[in-house]
């Protein structure tokens, strides 16, 4: 049984959702003037964060206002997620596990039923523990979201045997090379292991049948932040399911941000935060390219008409199809 308190209007609203015997909650942040159904980015917090603190830290709302999408912040049971790592590697081993996969499936259904979400353009992102949960959903519910993005999390080693997506998965990784919480180079313990960030992206590239990888450095817009960004992109993938890794050279366990945020008190101890790129913008820039916008129908030579266009409308008057947004320019 699935219940919701009410449909969300403009502004930020906390909503409730019953999934089986659990009462779950989530924030809906709807930019003013946006009328649904609209694209939706569901963003999963890190361990021990609330949806409110994650929203204040991440800065995704700025991208939502700029690009006209709805940001949704679900709350994990006990402020953690029942992700795809072995239980002994995560806080869920010490807490009552929630049925988080069922919750996220029900949440998507509710957002569509409430007229908030365009069912073809629902996206999933997450940070740290939330990032691992994103990968679990990509492996188990590949058809539920149009694209995925993972910040400050790598791929559990057990995914090599357990992850079998129903379709090629477009996925973005963002990770700091100096992250001491979820290490960039992966780690091994007697109870489980994780791959490195490059191996995590390469793992999904293999699942997607990608055949080539390009690497380049992004502009060092803010030299005072002590970090730079290198981009690796795997293309020529089945069904165009691109895989990208943004490596924050010298970055810690922090999401990049170029907008004003209100970090948690603990974040100064998590390492350097990059200011060359903005995680909200990068997440939207990558994921909004899926599903691909179909090409415009050809114009017949000498006719000047476009099939399906209203009578009397010239080709020049038809707005161009949306494209992947460019990276945000440097702040003045």
Backbone as numpy.savetxt, mean C-alpha at the origin, in Angstrom:
# Nx Ny Nz CAx CAy CAz Cx Cy Cz
-21.67 -12.83 9.88 -22.52 -11.63 9.88 -21.64 -10.39 9.88
-21.95 -9.41 9.04 -21.16 -8.19 8.95 -22.08 -6.99 9.17
-21.73 -6.14 10.12 -22.51 -4.95 10.44 -21.60 -3.75 10.42
-22.13 -2.58 10.10 -21.36 -1.33 10.17 -22.19 -0.28 10.89
-21.49 0.67 11.54 -22.21 1.71 12.27 -22.98 2.61 11.32
-22.26 3.14 10.32 -22.92 3.99 9.33 -21.94 4.26 8.22
-22.44 4.69 7.08 -21.55 5.08 5.98 -20.84 6.37 6.34
-19.57 6.47 5.92 -18.77 7.64 6.27 -18.98 8.75 5.28
-19.12 9.97 5.78 -19.16 11.13 4.92 -17.81 11.81 4.89
-17.78 13.09 4.48 -16.53 13.82 4.43 -15.96 13.95 5.84
-14.63 13.96 5.92 -13.96 14.02 7.21 -13.51 12.64 7.64
-13.17 12.50 8.93 -12.69 11.24 9.46 -13.70 10.66 10.42
-14.08 9.41 10.20 -15.10 8.76 10.99 -14.62 7.40 11.45
-14.81 7.08 12.72 -14.52 5.72 13.20 -15.77 4.87 13.01
-15.59 3.73 12.39 -16.69 2.84 12.07 -16.49 1.50 12.79
-17.57 0.77 13.00 -17.50 -0.55 13.62 -17.97 -1.61 12.65
-17.45 -2.80 12.85 -17.72 -3.91 11.94 -17.69 -5.20 12.74
-18.75 -6.01 12.64 -18.78 -7.29 13.32 -18.39 -8.38 12.34
-17.39 -9.17 12.73 -16.91 -10.28 11.90 -16.93 -11.52 12.77
-17.91 -12.40 12.54 -18.08 -13.54 13.43 -18.37 -13.05 14.84
-17.55 -13.50 15.79 -17.74 -13.10 17.19 -16.93 -11.87 17.57
-16.22 -11.28 16.61 -15.35 -10.14 16.89 -16.02 -8.83 16.50
-15.80 -7.82 17.32 -16.20 -6.46 16.97 -14.94 -5.71 16.57
-14.86 -5.30 15.31 -13.66 -4.66 14.79 -13.98 -3.21 14.42
-12.93 -2.39 14.32 -13.15 -0.98 14.01 -12.12 -0.49 13.00
-12.46 0.66 12.39 -11.58 1.24 11.39 -11.93 2.72 11.24
-10.97 3.51 10.80 -11.17 4.91 10.48 -11.35 5.06 8.98
-12.27 5.90 8.58 -12.44 6.27 7.18 -12.12 7.76 7.06
-11.13 8.10 6.26 -10.75 9.49 6.03 -11.11 9.85 4.60
-12.17 10.64 4.48 -12.77 10.93 3.18 -12.53 12.40 2.84
-11.73 12.71 1.81 -11.48 14.12 1.47 -12.78 14.86 1.17
-12.83 16.11 1.56 -14.01 16.93 1.33 -14.31 17.02 -0.16
-15.57 16.86 -0.51 -16.00 16.98 -1.90 -15.89 15.72 -2.71
-15.30 14.66 -2.14 -15.15 13.42 -2.89 -16.43 12.61 -2.79
-16.98 12.24 -3.93 -18.22 11.47 -3.99 -17.89 10.06 -4.46
-18.32 9.07 -3.70 -18.06 7.68 -4.06 -19.05 7.15 -5.08
-18.77 5.95 -5.57 -17.64 5.10 -5.25 -16.32 5.69 -5.77
-15.27 5.61 -4.94 -13.98 6.20 -5.26 -12.87 5.17 -5.03
-11.68 5.43 -5.54 -10.54 4.57 -5.17 -10.32 4.62 -3.67
-9.89 3.51 -3.09 -9.66 3.41 -1.66 -8.30 2.77 -1.40
-7.54 3.37 -0.50 -6.30 2.77 0.00 -6.53 2.37 1.45
-6.47 1.08 1.73 -6.56 0.57 3.10 -5.14 0.46 3.64
-4.89 1.10 4.79 -3.53 1.21 5.34 -3.47 0.54 6.71
-2.57 -0.44 6.86 -2.44 -1.22 8.08 -1.30 -0.70 8.94
-1.60 -0.39 10.19 -0.62 0.18 11.11 0.44 -0.84 11.52
1.50 -0.36 12.16 2.52 -1.23 12.73 2.10 -1.74 14.09
2.90 -2.66 14.65 2.58 -3.25 15.94 2.51 -2.17 17.02
1.45 -2.25 17.83 1.18 -1.38 18.97 0.82 0.05 18.58
0.54 0.30 17.32 0.00 1.59 16.90 -1.52 1.52 16.87
-2.16 2.64 17.07 -3.60 2.76 16.85 -3.82 3.31 15.44
-5.01 3.18 14.89 -5.28 3.81 13.59 -5.04 5.32 13.63
-5.37 5.96 14.77 -5.19 7.41 14.87 -3.71 7.79 14.85
-2.89 7.07 15.62 -1.47 7.42 15.66 -0.79 7.11 14.33
-1.20 6.02 13.69 -0.63 5.68 12.39 -1.02 6.71 11.34
-2.27 7.13 11.37 -2.73 8.15 10.42 -1.92 9.44 10.59
-1.68 9.84 11.84 -0.92 11.06 12.08 0.53 10.93 11.65
1.09 9.72 11.78 2.50 9.50 11.44 2.73 9.32 9.94
1.85 8.59 9.28 2.07 8.18 7.89 1.99 9.35 6.92
1.00 10.21 7.07 0.82 11.32 6.14 0.08 10.95 4.87
-0.62 9.80 4.88 -1.33 9.35 3.68 -2.49 10.27 3.32
-3.09 10.94 4.31 -4.24 11.80 4.03 -3.89 12.92 3.06
-2.65 13.41 3.09 -2.26 14.47 2.16 -2.33 13.97 0.72
-1.86 12.74 0.49 -1.95 12.16 -0.85 -3.40 11.90 -1.23
-4.22 11.48 -0.26 -5.64 11.23 -0.54 -6.34 12.50 -1.00
-6.04 13.63 -0.34 -6.65 14.90 -0.73 -6.16 15.36 -2.09
-4.88 15.12 -2.37 -4.31 15.57 -3.64 -4.78 14.75 -4.83
-5.06 13.46 -4.60 -5.37 12.56 -5.72 -6.77 11.98 -5.66
-7.61 12.46 -4.74 -9.03 12.10 -4.69 -9.24 10.61 -4.47
-8.68 10.10 -3.37 -9.01 8.74 -2.95 -9.32 8.74 -1.46
-9.96 7.70 -1.00 -10.32 7.55 0.40 -9.25 6.72 1.10
-8.80 7.16 2.27 -7.85 6.40 3.08 -8.60 5.74 4.23
-8.38 4.46 4.42 -9.06 3.70 5.46 -8.00 3.05 6.35
-8.16 3.19 7.68 -7.19 2.71 8.65 -7.85 1.70 9.58
-7.74 0.40 9.30 -8.32 -0.60 10.20 -7.46 -0.77 11.45
-8.05 -1.34 12.49 -7.32 -1.60 13.73 -7.15 -3.10 13.95
-5.91 -3.53 14.11 -5.65 -4.92 14.41 -6.10 -5.26 15.83
-6.53 -6.50 16.03 -6.91 -6.95 17.37 -5.70 -6.85 18.29
-5.85 -6.10 19.41 -4.72 -5.90 20.30 -3.64 -5.02 19.69
-3.99 -4.26 18.66 -3.08 -3.35 17.94 -1.94 -4.10 17.24
-2.16 -5.36 16.91 -1.22 -6.13 16.10 -1.99 -6.92 15.06
-1.26 -7.44 14.07 -1.87 -8.17 12.97 -1.40 -9.62 12.97
-2.32 -10.50 12.63 -2.04 -11.93 12.55 -1.44 -12.22 11.17
-0.18 -11.80 10.99 0.43 -11.85 9.66 0.95 -13.25 9.34
1.67 -13.37 8.22 2.05 -14.68 7.71 3.33 -15.26 8.27
3.96 -14.60 9.24 5.17 -15.16 9.85 4.81 -16.25 10.85
5.77 -17.15 11.16 5.52 -18.11 12.25 5.14 -17.37 13.52
4.22 -17.92 14.30 3.66 -17.22 15.46 4.73 -16.77 16.44
5.78 -17.56 16.62 6.82 -17.22 17.59 7.61 -15.98 17.20
7.50 -15.53 15.93 8.25 -14.37 15.47 7.48 -13.07 15.65
6.26 -13.13 16.14 5.45 -11.92 16.19 4.68 -11.83 17.49
4.18 -10.63 17.79 3.50 -10.39 19.05 2.21 -11.19 19.18
1.65 -11.64 18.07 0.41 -12.40 18.15 0.60 -13.67 18.97
1.86 -14.15 19.09 2.10 -15.35 19.90 1.75 -15.10 21.36
1.76 -13.82 21.79 1.49 -13.49 23.19 0.09 -12.92 23.39
-0.65 -12.68 22.31 -1.95 -12.03 22.41 -3.00 -12.91 21.74
-4.27 -12.59 22.03 -5.35 -13.34 21.39 -5.39 -13.01 19.90
-5.16 -14.01 19.04 -5.15 -13.69 17.61 -6.53 -13.32 17.11
-6.60 -12.25 16.33 -7.84 -11.88 15.67 -7.91 -12.56 14.32
-9.11 -12.66 13.79 -9.28 -13.24 12.45 -9.10 -12.10 11.46
-7.85 -11.67 11.27 -7.58 -10.45 10.52 -7.86 -10.59 9.03
-7.59 -11.76 8.46 -7.88 -11.94 7.04 -9.38 -11.80 6.78
-10.19 -12.45 7.61 -11.65 -12.34 7.46 -12.11 -10.90 7.67
-11.48 -10.20 8.62 -11.82 -8.80 8.86 -11.56 -7.96 7.63
-10.42 -8.11 7.00 -10.09 -7.29 5.83 -10.98 -7.63 4.64
-11.33 -8.90 4.49 -12.27 -9.28 3.43 -13.63 -8.62 3.68
-14.11 -8.71 4.93 -15.40 -8.10 5.28 -15.35 -6.58 5.14
-14.21 -5.99 5.47 -14.07 -4.53 5.34 -14.20 -4.10 3.88
-13.57 -4.82 2.98 -13.70 -4.50 1.55 -15.16 -4.59 1.13
-15.83 -5.66 1.56 -17.24 -5.82 1.21 -18.09 -4.67 1.74
-17.81 -4.23 2.96 -18.58 -3.15 3.55 -18.34 -1.83 2.84
-17.08 -1.55 2.50 -16.77 -0.29 1.81 -17.46 -0.23 0.45
-17.56 -1.37 -0.23 -18.26 -1.42 -1.51 -19.76 -1.25 -1.29
-20.31 -1.98 -0.31 -21.74 -1.92 -0.04 -22.19 -0.53 0.39
-21.31 0.20 1.09 -21.65 1.55 1.55 -21.47 2.59 0.45
-21.04 2.19 -0.73 -20.86 3.14 -1.82 -19.61 3.99 -1.67
-18.69 3.60 -0.78 -17.45 4.35 -0.58 -16.40 3.94 -1.61
-16.27 2.63 -1.86 -15.17 2.10 -2.66 -15.60 1.69 -4.06
-14.78 2.05 -5.03 -14.85 1.48 -6.37 -14.23 0.08 -6.28
-15.01 -0.98 -6.49 -14.49 -2.33 -6.25 -13.29 -2.69 -7.11
-13.09 -2.01 -8.24 -11.95 -2.29 -9.10 -10.69 -1.58 -8.66
-10.82 -0.61 -7.74 -9.66 0.20 -7.35 -9.55 0.30 -5.83
-9.42 -0.86 -5.21 -9.17 -0.95 -3.78 -7.75 -1.47 -3.60
-6.96 -0.77 -2.79 -5.53 -1.06 -2.66 -5.20 -1.29 -1.20
-4.11 -2.05 -0.96 -3.72 -2.39 0.41 -2.25 -2.03 0.63
-1.99 -1.27 1.70 -0.63 -0.94 2.10 -0.50 -1.16 3.59
0.75 -1.25 4.08 0.96 -1.45 5.50 2.41 -1.25 5.88
2.64 -0.95 7.16 3.97 -0.67 7.69 4.34 -1.73 8.72
5.56 -2.25 8.65 6.12 -3.15 9.64 5.20 -4.37 9.81
4.66 -4.62 11.00 3.73 -5.73 11.19 2.57 -5.65 10.19
2.10 -4.43 9.92 1.06 -4.25 8.90 1.55 -4.60 7.51
2.84 -4.36 7.23 3.41 -4.74 5.94 3.45 -6.24 5.76
3.80 -6.96 6.82 3.77 -8.43 6.74 2.35 -8.92 6.48
1.36 -8.24 7.10 -0.04 -8.62 6.87 -0.43 -8.36 5.42
0.08 -7.30 4.83 -0.17 -7.04 3.41 0.30 -8.21 2.57
1.50 -8.72 2.87 2.02 -9.84 2.08 1.17 -11.10 2.27
0.69 -11.32 3.50 -0.20 -12.46 3.70 -1.44 -12.34 2.81
-2.02 -11.15 2.76 -3.22 -10.96 1.93 -2.88 -11.12 0.45
-1.70 -10.65 0.03 -1.29 -10.81 -1.37 -1.15 -12.28 -1.73
-0.67 -13.07 -0.79 -0.50 -14.51 -1.05 -1.82 -15.26 -1.04
-2.73 -14.87 -0.12 -3.96 -15.64 0.08 -5.18 -15.06 -0.61
-5.18 -13.73 -0.86 -6.35 -13.06 -1.43 -5.90 -12.12 -2.54
-5.16 -12.64 -3.50 -4.57 -11.80 -4.54 -5.61 -11.06 -5.36
-6.81 -11.63 -5.48 -7.85 -11.00 -6.31 -8.61 -9.90 -5.57
-8.38 -9.75 -4.27 -9.19 -8.81 -3.49 -8.79 -7.37 -3.72
-7.49 -7.13 -3.94 -6.97 -5.78 -4.10 -6.31 -5.64 -5.47
-6.37 -4.43 -6.03 -5.79 -4.19 -7.35 -4.27 -4.16 -7.30
-3.69 -3.72 -6.17 -2.23 -3.67 -6.01 -1.92 -3.56 -4.52
-0.65 -3.81 -4.19 -0.22 -3.90 -2.80 1.06 -3.09 -2.61
1.31 -2.63 -1.37 2.59 -2.00 -1.06 2.97 -2.29 0.38
4.27 -2.50 0.58 4.82 -2.97 1.86 5.91 -2.00 2.29
5.80 -1.46 3.50 6.78 -0.50 4.00 7.41 -1.05 5.27
8.74 -1.10 5.30 9.48 -1.54 6.48 9.14 -2.97 6.89
8.93 -3.83 5.89 8.73 -5.26 6.14 9.31 -6.02 4.97
9.78 -7.23 5.24 10.31 -8.08 4.18 9.43 -9.32 4.09
9.86 -10.31 3.33 9.05 -11.50 3.12 9.49 -12.63 4.05
8.56 -13.24 4.79 8.92 -14.40 5.61 9.50 -15.51 4.74
10.54 -16.18 5.23 11.17 -17.24 4.45 10.19 -18.37 4.15
9.24 -18.60 5.05 8.26 -19.67 4.82 7.34 -19.38 3.65
7.31 -18.12 3.17 6.46 -17.79 2.02 6.93 -18.52 0.76
8.20 -18.92 0.72 8.70 -19.63 -0.46 7.95 -20.94 -0.67
7.44 -21.52 0.41 6.63 -22.74 0.30 5.14 -22.45 0.40
4.78 -21.38 1.13 3.38 -21.17 1.48 2.64 -20.17 0.58
3.37 -19.32 -0.15 2.72 -18.24 -0.89 2.42 -18.68 -2.32
1.13 -18.73 -2.65 0.70 -19.15 -3.99 -0.42 -18.21 -4.46
-0.10 -16.99 -4.88 -1.14 -16.05 -5.29 -1.96 -16.59 -6.46
-3.24 -16.24 -6.46 -4.13 -16.69 -7.53 -3.88 -15.96 -8.84
-3.13 -14.86 -8.78 -2.81 -14.10 -9.98 -1.50 -13.36 -9.75
-0.86 -12.83 -10.81 0.32 -11.98 -10.60 -0.03 -10.77 -9.72
0.86 -10.43 -8.80 0.59 -9.42 -7.78 1.46 -8.19 -7.99
0.90 -7.05 -8.41 1.68 -5.80 -8.43 2.00 -5.39 -7.00
3.29 -5.18 -6.68 3.64 -4.90 -5.30 4.86 -3.98 -5.22
4.80 -3.04 -4.29 5.87 -2.08 -4.02 6.44 -2.35 -2.64
7.76 -2.33 -2.53 8.45 -2.40 -1.23 9.20 -1.10 -1.00
9.14 -0.58 0.24 9.95 0.57 0.66 10.65 0.15 1.95
12.00 0.24 1.98 12.71 -0.26 3.16 14.02 0.49 3.35
14.34 0.80 4.61 15.60 1.45 4.95 16.73 0.46 5.12
17.88 0.77 4.57 19.01 -0.16 4.65 19.60 -0.22 6.06
19.32 0.79 6.90 19.82 0.82 8.28 18.72 0.50 9.29
17.65 -0.14 8.84 16.55 -0.52 9.72 17.04 -1.58 10.70
16.93 -1.31 12.00 17.37 -2.26 13.02 16.22 -3.06 13.62
14.99 -2.76 13.21 13.82 -3.47 13.72 13.47 -4.64 12.80
13.23 -4.35 11.52 13.05 -5.37 10.49 14.23 -5.17 9.53
15.28 -5.93 9.71 16.53 -5.63 9.03 16.43 -5.79 7.52
17.06 -4.87 6.82 17.04 -4.83 5.36 17.60 -6.12 4.77
18.61 -6.68 5.41 19.27 -7.88 4.89 18.63 -9.17 5.35
17.49 -9.09 6.03 16.83 -10.28 6.52 17.49 -10.79 7.78
16.85 -11.78 8.42 17.46 -12.36 9.61 16.95 -13.78 9.80
17.72 -14.55 10.59 17.39 -15.94 10.86 17.29 -16.16 12.35
16.30 -16.91 12.78 16.19 -17.36 14.17 15.79 -18.83 14.15
15.93 -19.54 15.25 15.50 -20.95 15.27 14.02 -21.14 15.00
13.21 -20.08 15.18 11.76 -20.22 15.00 11.27 -19.64 13.67
12.17 -19.09 12.88 11.76 -18.54 11.59 12.75 -17.53 11.07
12.58 -17.14 9.81 13.52 -16.23 9.16 12.77 -15.33 8.19
13.42 -14.25 7.79 12.90 -13.38 6.75 13.94 -13.20 5.66
13.49 -12.95 4.45 14.39 -12.67 3.34 14.87 -11.22 3.43
15.91 -10.90 2.68 16.32 -9.49 2.57 15.29 -8.73 1.76
15.36 -7.41 1.82 14.42 -6.60 1.03 14.59 -6.86 -0.47
15.82 -6.87 -1.02 15.94 -7.18 -2.45 15.44 -8.58 -2.79
15.71 -9.57 -1.91 15.23 -10.92 -2.18 13.72 -11.01 -2.06
13.12 -10.19 -1.19 11.66 -10.17 -1.07 11.02 -9.69 -2.37
11.55 -8.59 -2.91 11.02 -8.08 -4.18 11.27 -9.08 -5.30
12.47 -9.68 -5.32 12.80 -10.66 -6.36 11.90 -11.89 -6.26
11.50 -12.26 -5.04 10.60 -13.39 -4.85 9.26 -13.14 -5.54
8.68 -11.96 -5.32 7.42 -11.66 -5.98 7.61 -11.47 -7.48
8.78 -10.97 -7.89 9.06 -10.85 -9.32 9.06 -12.23 -9.98
9.61 -13.23 -9.30 9.58 -14.59 -9.86 8.15 -15.11 -9.92
7.37 -14.88 -8.85 5.97 -15.31 -8.88 5.22 -14.66 -10.04
5.59 -13.40 -10.36 4.92 -12.65 -11.42 5.49 -12.93 -12.81
6.52 -13.75 -12.88 7.11 -14.07 -14.18 7.85 -12.93 -14.82
8.40 -12.02 -14.00 9.14 -10.88 -14.54 10.47 -11.35 -15.15
10.93 -10.64 -16.17 12.14 -11.09 -16.86 13.28 -10.09 -16.83
13.07 -8.91 -16.30 14.15 -7.92 -16.30 14.04 -6.98 -15.12
15.19 -6.42 -14.68 15.21 -5.49 -13.57 16.08 -4.29 -13.92
15.58 -3.10 -13.66 16.34 -1.86 -13.87 16.55 -1.19 -12.53
17.71 -0.55 -12.35 18.07 0.08 -11.09 18.61 1.47 -11.35
18.15 2.46 -10.56 18.70 3.80 -10.69 18.50 4.58 -9.39
19.32 5.59 -9.21 19.24 6.44 -8.03 18.24 7.57 -8.26
17.46 7.89 -7.23 16.53 9.02 -7.30 17.24 10.29 -6.83
16.74 11.45 -7.22 17.40 12.71 -6.83 17.47 12.87 -5.31
18.59 13.37 -4.83 18.78 13.64 -3.39 18.24 15.03 -3.11
16.93 15.14 -2.97 16.26 16.43 -2.84 16.60 17.10 -1.51
16.72 16.30 -0.45 17.01 16.85 0.87 18.33 16.25 1.38
19.47 16.85 1.05 20.76 16.27 1.47 20.96 16.30 2.98
20.16 17.08 3.70 20.33 17.17 5.15 19.70 16.00 5.90
18.90 15.16 5.22 18.27 14.05 5.94 19.20 12.85 6.12
20.37 12.89 5.49 21.35 11.83 5.67 21.04 10.54 4.94
20.09 10.57 4.01 19.69 9.36 3.29 19.51 9.66 1.81
19.54 8.63 1.00 19.21 8.71 -0.42 18.33 7.52 -0.77
17.79 7.50 -1.98 16.88 6.44 -2.38 17.34 5.83 -3.70
17.37 4.50 -3.74 17.65 3.75 -4.97 16.40 2.96 -5.35
16.04 3.03 -6.61 14.84 2.33 -7.10 15.22 1.15 -7.97
14.66 -0.01 -7.65 14.77 -1.20 -8.50 13.37 -1.54 -9.00
13.23 -1.79 -10.27 11.93 -2.13 -10.84 12.05 -3.37 -11.71
11.21 -4.35 -11.42 11.11 -5.57 -12.23 9.91 -5.41 -13.15
10.16 -5.50 -14.46 9.11 -5.31 -15.45 9.01 -6.53 -16.36
8.32 -6.37 -17.49 8.07 -7.50 -18.39 7.48 -8.67 -17.60
6.50 -8.37 -16.75 5.88 -9.35 -15.88 4.54 -9.81 -16.48
4.08 -10.96 -16.05 2.79 -11.46 -16.51 1.69 -10.47 -16.16
0.85 -10.18 -17.12 -0.27 -9.25 -16.94 0.18 -7.86 -16.49
1.45 -7.51 -16.74 1.94 -6.19 -16.38 2.10 -5.96 -14.89
2.20 -7.03 -14.09 2.25 -6.92 -12.62 3.65 -6.52 -12.15
3.94 -5.24 -12.21 5.26 -4.70 -11.87 5.59 -4.93 -10.39
6.89 -5.10 -10.10 7.40 -5.14 -8.74 8.46 -4.05 -8.61
8.38 -3.24 -7.54 9.34 -2.16 -7.33 9.85 -2.20 -5.89
11.15 -1.94 -5.72 11.76 -1.78 -4.40 12.41 -0.42 -4.33
12.00 0.40 -3.37 12.64 1.67 -3.06 13.50 1.47 -1.82
14.82 1.42 -2.00 15.75 1.23 -0.88 16.19 2.59 -0.38
15.91 2.87 0.88 16.32 4.13 1.49 17.71 3.92 2.08
18.72 4.38 1.38 20.10 4.16 1.79 20.38 4.97 3.06
20.69 4.26 4.16 20.91 4.91 5.45 19.65 5.15 6.25
18.49 4.80 5.70 17.22 5.02 6.39 16.94 3.98 7.45
16.22 4.38 8.50 15.87 3.48 9.58 14.50 2.88 9.41
13.89 2.51 10.53 12.56 1.89 10.53 11.50 2.98 10.49
11.54 3.76 9.40 10.68 4.93 9.25 10.20 5.01 7.81
8.94 5.41 7.65 8.44 5.64 6.30 8.88 7.02 5.82
9.31 7.16 4.56 9.69 8.49 4.05 8.49 9.44 4.09
8.77 10.72 4.28 7.69 11.71 4.32 8.21 13.06 3.89
7.45 13.72 3.03 7.73 15.10 2.64 6.61 16.03 3.08
5.61 15.48 3.76 4.51 16.29 4.27 4.63 16.35 5.79
3.92 17.29 6.39 3.96 17.42 7.84 3.23 16.26 8.50
3.88 15.61 9.45 3.27 14.49 10.17 3.46 14.72 11.67
2.80 13.88 12.46 2.93 13.92 13.91 3.41 12.55 14.39
4.74 12.35 14.37 5.27 11.02 14.71 5.02 10.65 16.16
5.03 9.32 16.41 4.96 8.83 17.78 6.23 9.23 18.52
6.16 9.24 19.85 7.32 9.62 20.66 8.51 8.69 20.43
8.25 7.43 20.06 9.33 6.46 19.91 10.11 6.63 18.61
9.55 7.36 17.64 10.18 7.37 16.32 11.58 7.95 16.30
11.99 8.88 17.18 13.39 9.32 17.13 14.40 8.20 17.36
13.96 7.09 17.95 14.86 5.97 18.22 14.85 4.94 17.09
14.11 5.20 16.02 13.97 4.23 14.94 14.90 4.49 13.77
15.75 5.50 13.84 16.69 5.78 12.76 16.24 6.95 11.91
16.99 7.19 10.85 16.76 8.35 10.00 15.51 8.20 9.15
14.82 9.34 8.92 13.62 9.36 8.08 13.93 10.13 6.81
13.71 9.50 5.68 14.01 10.12 4.39 13.00 11.21 4.04
13.50 12.31 3.42 12.66 13.42 2.99 12.76 13.66 1.48
13.41 12.75 0.76 13.50 12.90 -0.70 12.21 12.47 -1.39
11.55 11.48 -0.81 10.29 10.99 -1.36 9.25 10.99 -0.24
8.00 10.80 -0.61 6.91 10.74 0.35 6.21 9.40 0.21
6.10 8.65 1.31 5.54 7.30 1.23 4.11 7.31 0.69
3.29 8.27 1.15 1.92 8.32 0.64 1.86 8.54 -0.85
2.69 9.45 -1.34 2.74 9.71 -2.78 3.26 8.50 -3.54
4.30 7.84 -3.01 4.88 6.70 -3.70 3.91 5.53 -3.74
3.22 5.30 -2.62 2.23 4.23 -2.56 1.15 4.48 -3.61
0.64 5.72 -3.67 -0.41 6.02 -4.64 0.13 5.98 -6.07
1.31 6.54 -6.26 1.91 6.57 -7.61 2.04 5.16 -8.18
2.49 4.23 -7.34 2.66 2.85 -7.81 1.31 2.15 -7.98
0.51 2.14 -6.93 -0.70 1.30 -6.94 -1.76 1.81 -7.88
-1.86 3.13 -8.05 -2.94 3.68 -8.88 -2.78 3.33 -10.36
-1.63 2.78 -10.73 -1.45 2.34 -12.12 -2.17 1.03 -12.41
-2.76 0.42 -11.38 -3.44 -0.86 -11.53 -4.89 -0.72 -11.06
-5.85 -1.27 -11.78 -5.66 -1.88 -13.09 -5.27 -0.85 -14.14
-4.53 -1.28 -15.16 -4.11 -0.31 -16.18 -5.29 0.36 -16.85
-5.13 1.63 -17.17 -6.17 2.36 -17.89 -6.17 1.85 -19.33
-7.32 1.41 -19.86 -7.34 0.91 -21.24 -6.99 2.02 -22.22
-6.33 1.66 -23.32 -5.99 2.68 -24.31 -7.23 3.31 -24.93
-7.10 4.56 -25.32 -8.21 5.25 -25.98 -8.49 4.59 -27.32
-9.75 4.49 -27.72 -10.07 3.89 -29.02 -9.47 4.71 -30.16
-9.05 4.05 -31.23 -8.42 4.78 -32.34 -9.42 5.67 -33.06
-8.89 6.75 -33.64 -9.70 7.66 -34.44 -9.58 7.25 -35.91
-10.72 7.05 -36.55 -10.68 6.68 -37.97 -10.13 7.82 -38.79
-9.24 7.47 -39.72 -8.66 8.47 -40.59 -9.75 9.19 -41.37
-9.70 10.52 -41.34 -10.62 11.32 -42.14 -11.98 11.49 -41.53
-12.26 10.79 -40.43 -13.59 10.88 -39.85 -13.64 11.89 -38.69
-12.55 11.92 -37.86 -12.51 12.85 -36.75 -13.45 12.50 -35.63
-14.00 11.27 -35.62 -14.94 10.85 -34.59 -14.32 9.77 -33.74
-14.70 9.72 -32.50 -14.25 8.67 -31.58 -15.43 7.80 -31.23
-15.30 6.46 -31.43 -16.42 5.58 -31.07 -16.83 5.77 -29.62
-18.12 5.87 -29.37 -18.63 6.02 -28.02 -18.72 7.44 -27.54
-18.16 8.40 -28.29 -18.20 9.80 -27.85 -19.58 10.39 -28.14
-20.02 11.31 -27.28 -21.32 11.96 -27.55 -21.29 12.68 -28.89
-22.42 12.77 -29.59 -22.46 13.45 -30.88 -21.96 14.89 -30.76
-21.14 15.29 -31.72 -20.66 16.65 -31.77 -19.45 16.92 -30.91
-18.96 15.89 -30.16 -17.79 16.09 -29.30 -16.54 15.74 -30.08
-15.65 16.71 -30.24 -14.43 16.47 -31.00 -13.45 15.68 -30.17
-12.50 14.93 -30.81 -11.49 14.18 -30.05 -10.70 15.06 -29.10
-10.42 16.30 -29.48 -9.63 17.18 -28.63 -10.34 17.54 -27.34
-11.68 17.42 -27.34 -12.45 17.79 -26.16 -12.56 16.67 -25.14
-12.14 15.45 -25.52 -12.24 14.31 -24.63 -11.05 14.32 -23.68
-11.27 14.31 -22.36 -10.14 14.38 -21.43 -9.25 13.15 -21.56
-7.95 13.33 -21.42 -7.05 12.19 -21.54 -7.25 11.22 -20.39
-6.90 9.96 -20.62 -6.98 8.95 -19.58 -6.00 9.28 -18.47
-6.35 8.99 -17.21 -5.42 9.29 -16.12 -4.14 8.48 -16.24
-3.04 9.07 -15.81 -1.75 8.41 -15.86 -1.18 8.32 -14.45
-0.15 7.50 -14.33 0.52 7.40 -13.04 1.05 8.76 -12.63
0.71 9.23 -11.43 1.15 10.58 -11.03 2.66 10.65 -10.88
3.22 11.83 -11.15 4.65 12.04 -11.00 5.00 12.17 -9.51
6.27 11.97 -9.21 6.72 12.18 -7.84 6.57 13.65 -7.47
6.28 13.89 -6.21 6.08 15.26 -5.75 7.35 16.07 -5.93
7.18 17.32 -6.34 8.34 18.21 -6.51 8.87 18.61 -5.14
10.10 19.05 -5.13 10.73 19.48 -3.88 9.97 20.67 -3.32
9.84 20.70 -2.01 9.19 21.83 -1.37 10.08 23.06 -1.48
9.48 24.25 -1.63 10.29 25.46 -1.77 11.04 25.77 -0.49
